Amino acid sequence: MEDIDLQQKLKEVFGYDTFKGDQEAIIRSVLAGNDTFVIMPTGGGKSLCYQLPAMICSGIAIVVSPLIALMKNQVDAVRYTSGTRCVAHFLNSSLTRVQVKEVKDDIAQGGTKLLYVAPETLSRDDTVDYLSSLAISFFAIDEAHCISEWGHDFRPEYRRLRQAIDAIAAAQARRAAAPRHIPILALTASATPKVQQDIIRNLQMENAKLFIASFNRPNLYYEVRPKPDDALTLHKEIIRFIKDNSGKSGIIYCLTRKRVEELASLLQLNGIKALPYHAGLDNKVRADNQDRFLMEDVDVIVATIAFGMGIDKPDVRFVIHYDIPKSLEGYYQETGRAGRDGGEGKCIAFYSDRDVEKLYKFFSDRPPTEQELANQLVQEMVSYAESSVCRRLNILKYFGEDYNEPSCGNCDNCLHPKPQVPARDEMVHLLETVSAMKQAFKTKDVVDVLMGRSNSHTKPYRHNLLEQFGSGTDRGDAFWKAVIRKALFEGLLLKEIETYGILKLTPAGQRYIKSPYDLSVPCDHDYTLEMDDYYPDGGASAAGDEALYAQLKSLLSDIAQREGRYPYVIFADTSLKDMTIQYPCTVEELSRCTGVGIAKAQAYGAPFVELIKRYVEENDIDRPQDIVVRSAVNKSRIKVSIITSTDSQIPLDDIARANGLTMPALITEMEHIIDSGMKINIDYHIDANIDPEHQDVLLDYWANSPDGSIEDALDEFADDPDYTEEELRLMRIKFLTAYGENADN
Ligand code: ADP
Ligand code: ZN
């Protein structure tokens, strides 16, 4: 078996030209009959490490995988790499008795190469009996970290795998003349040394060949952006980002369910196909939303961290962290869901001091040791966010990996090193200010004093009488925050965790005031102004012909819908993009596109080839294609503004003026918002402007109006000039918000 041409097999079955990372060595290890242990980050290509040898070996590979919900999907993906032959099946508790029988009957026909089994199913006696009757090529244990209590997803059933495997081997040995060692391949993306130890001990794989891949994901772009204090600015920035990346799949992580819901609605309102996902949603809704994301029916999932475990959508193009995550490991896992196919993956985290304080508060009612651990994790996240050093280097260092490149070329700090300005005197000034404020205040208050701004502490603590009050206005907030960060970094100041961030001088800080040394701080970036040219371009992942790409994508989506499969199971995004470069006009040519392979080309290629052929004929391919740029007037901005402004109870006249609308036009906009299922609370305006008796009469009218028609209402009140059209319509909005279909319950 040693001299088998694996590369050719790879091309034939999966359509790839080259192996990724250690794949080939891993596969050879399995083929040689070794127990093999693979640690590879998400997106590294673990599945292929058992799928390809399974196709080559005689017998069936048993794949243990914890996620029943995803098993069907995984099996479909392999099935269709091999054309119409059913080479993969699964057994788990979701199957009916009849379905189980069908699976077993088909396996009895021969030809099955992979059998996915849920861990709890594998340890059942009847499964052990059944499996010991099969010729097993090897066992693959996916997500092997589930074995360890130290892992982030412990599953007790995983601890019984070894027993089941032994029982199967023993039963086979009793029957066979020459008993054979059945190799085990364990795979995981979770790498802490403690978890590794647990896996090896529990599966008794002490002699296994070990493959530990680098955790570097060169295709992921990391960026930390300062989080604007006001929600409107932040939301604008996020919406703009998504629109700049329209048509691409993305995930936005928020800390709370409430925020998830709000942001998802806001995005919908802005014409973005977005859905929420969190553990509080009804199971069915949650599963549907996830499915629609995988089906590419929606582009964006707004989620708590409940979303993502086992999501193997390969073409997620961005992951945004609306709130700063609780740990760097969590951040790495969540961003890891971007760009699994090796293509573009933009990872943007929004960061603000206030969020960090919120996190500390969030943990404050935990038992002391747990709290300490949690705070430590947050602190590591904070140093990552505030660092001006390469993000990748920071992350890899965290996982104990060396990274010696001078620049990764794919993170904000490497692409746009922040220019430094000298800040020795300013540092002294800051430390003196903290001291003058009796070391009893947080960053925000210190900056307020420097900027001469009053807040609730100013009067009681007489901050306005300090000589430092208003002394820093020539530099601005961002500068002083940078000086404070630098002071923390240099150990001149200390942020007290118990008090959620009160700044204290350290002995080094005291010394610095007396004998300062030269230091500089990074000038803060104005991210919003530079957003357009901020990213590295998509590079190799870009489609060659956007117009054709769009058509192929829509064809794929239609076929996927019809077949009830996820689009990427049929053709990966990278394959579509390659088609727009190669213009394959025969199934044979198509099979040479990346990620396609002969079987897939034959099973699915025909309509694609036809489309491309027609496209090539209809267009002069040598001539660069015109890209149609759609420029719609952006009404959604106005809607967001109306919602957030009414939320803050801003007078309607002011809202109208700010958006360049007349009052009737504003009311029309609000009616559209209500029609789209949102609510607008304008009680503050109504109570101040509409006579209470009128309110009662009109509420009563709308409650009894059969269809809510404004025309009818105008007719009804035509004789009564006391009731204005404005009143009628505003009360209708109130009614629909409070009692309409939009209302809760
Ligand atoms: P993991 O399970 O390690 O997270 P997957 O097995 O899901 O990763 O693979 C991630 C992506 O990489 C998938 O889209 C897969 O098709 C692709 N891939 C795997 N191996 C190769 C290869 N040799 N060449 C190109 N793409 C590959
Ligand atoms: Zn970098």
PDB file of C-alpha atoms in Angstrom, residues 10-18 48 77 80-82 341 567-579 582 589-601 604:
ATOM      1  CA  LEU A  10      -7.196  12.856  -3.906  1.00  0.00           C
ATOM      2  CA  LYS A  11      -7.866  14.369  -7.293  1.00  0.00           C
ATOM      3  CA  GLU A  12     -10.144  11.575  -8.334  1.00  0.00           C
ATOM      4  CA  VAL A  13     -12.315  11.479  -5.240  1.00  0.00           C
ATOM      5  CA  PHE A  14     -12.238  15.046  -3.929  1.00  0.00           C
ATOM      6  CA  GLY A  15     -10.965  17.050  -6.865  1.00  0.00           C
ATOM      7  CA  TYR A  16      -8.079  18.641  -4.973  1.00  0.00           C
ATOM      8  CA  ASP A  17      -4.620  18.922  -6.444  1.00  0.00           C
ATOM      9  CA  THR A  18      -2.577  18.961  -3.290  1.00  0.00           C
ATOM     10  CA  LEU A  48     -10.295  14.183   4.610  1.00  0.00           C
ATOM     11  CA  ALA A  77     -21.015  15.549   1.719  1.00  0.00           C
ATOM     12  CA  TYR A  80     -21.745  13.199  -3.295  1.00  0.00           C
ATOM     13  CA  THR A  81     -18.034  13.285  -3.623  1.00  0.00           C
ATOM     14  CA  SER A  82     -18.398   9.764  -4.892  1.00  0.00           C
ATOM     15  CA  ASP A 341     -12.004  26.636   2.861  1.00  0.00           C
ATOM     16  CA  PRO A 567     -25.135  24.221  -1.446  1.00  0.00           C
ATOM     17  CA  TYR A 568     -21.523  23.706  -0.428  1.00  0.00           C
ATOM     18  CA  VAL A 569     -22.126  19.979  -0.175  1.00  0.00           C
ATOM     19  CA  ILE A 570     -22.653  20.027  -3.915  1.00  0.00           C
ATOM     20  CA  PHE A 571     -19.991  22.528  -4.949  1.00  0.00           C
ATOM     21  CA  ALA A 572     -17.749  24.532  -2.642  1.00  0.00           C
ATOM     22  CA  ASP A 573     -17.438  28.256  -3.069  1.00  0.00           C
ATOM     23  CA  THR A 574     -13.828  27.813  -4.111  1.00  0.00           C
ATOM     24  CA  SER A 575     -15.007  25.484  -6.882  1.00  0.00           C
ATOM     25  CA  LEU A 576     -17.508  28.037  -8.185  1.00  0.00           C
ATOM     26  CA  LYS A 577     -14.834  30.692  -8.209  1.00  0.00           C
ATOM     27  CA  ASP A 578     -12.499  28.447 -10.111  1.00  0.00           C
ATOM     28  CA  MET A 579     -15.262  27.868 -12.687  1.00  0.00           C
ATOM     29  CA  GLN A 582     -11.552  28.294 -16.097  1.00  0.00           C
ATOM     30  CA  GLU A 589     -13.217  20.117 -17.999  1.00  0.00           C
ATOM     31  CA  LEU A 590     -15.392  20.782 -14.997  1.00  0.00           C
ATOM     32  CA  SER A 591     -13.940  17.809 -13.173  1.00  0.00           C
ATOM     33  CA  ARG A 592     -10.586  19.556 -13.333  1.00  0.00           C
ATOM     34  CA  CYS A 593     -11.801  22.568 -11.390  1.00  0.00           C
ATOM     35  CA  THR A 594     -10.652  22.746  -7.837  1.00  0.00           C
ATOM     36  CA  GLY A 595     -12.674  20.685  -5.390  1.00  0.00           C
ATOM     37  CA  VAL A 596     -14.828  19.047  -8.077  1.00  0.00           C
ATOM     38  CA  GLY A 597     -13.543  15.611  -9.068  1.00  0.00           C
ATOM     39  CA  ILE A 598     -14.957  13.256 -11.641  1.00  0.00           C
ATOM     40  CA  ALA A 599     -17.775  11.786  -9.571  1.00  0.00           C
ATOM     41  CA  LYS A 600     -19.157  15.149  -8.559  1.00  0.00           C
ATOM     42  CA  ALA A 601     -18.801  16.561 -12.055  1.00  0.00           C
ATOM     43  CA  TYR A 604     -24.030  17.543 -10.755  1.00  0.00           C
TER      44      TYR A 604
END
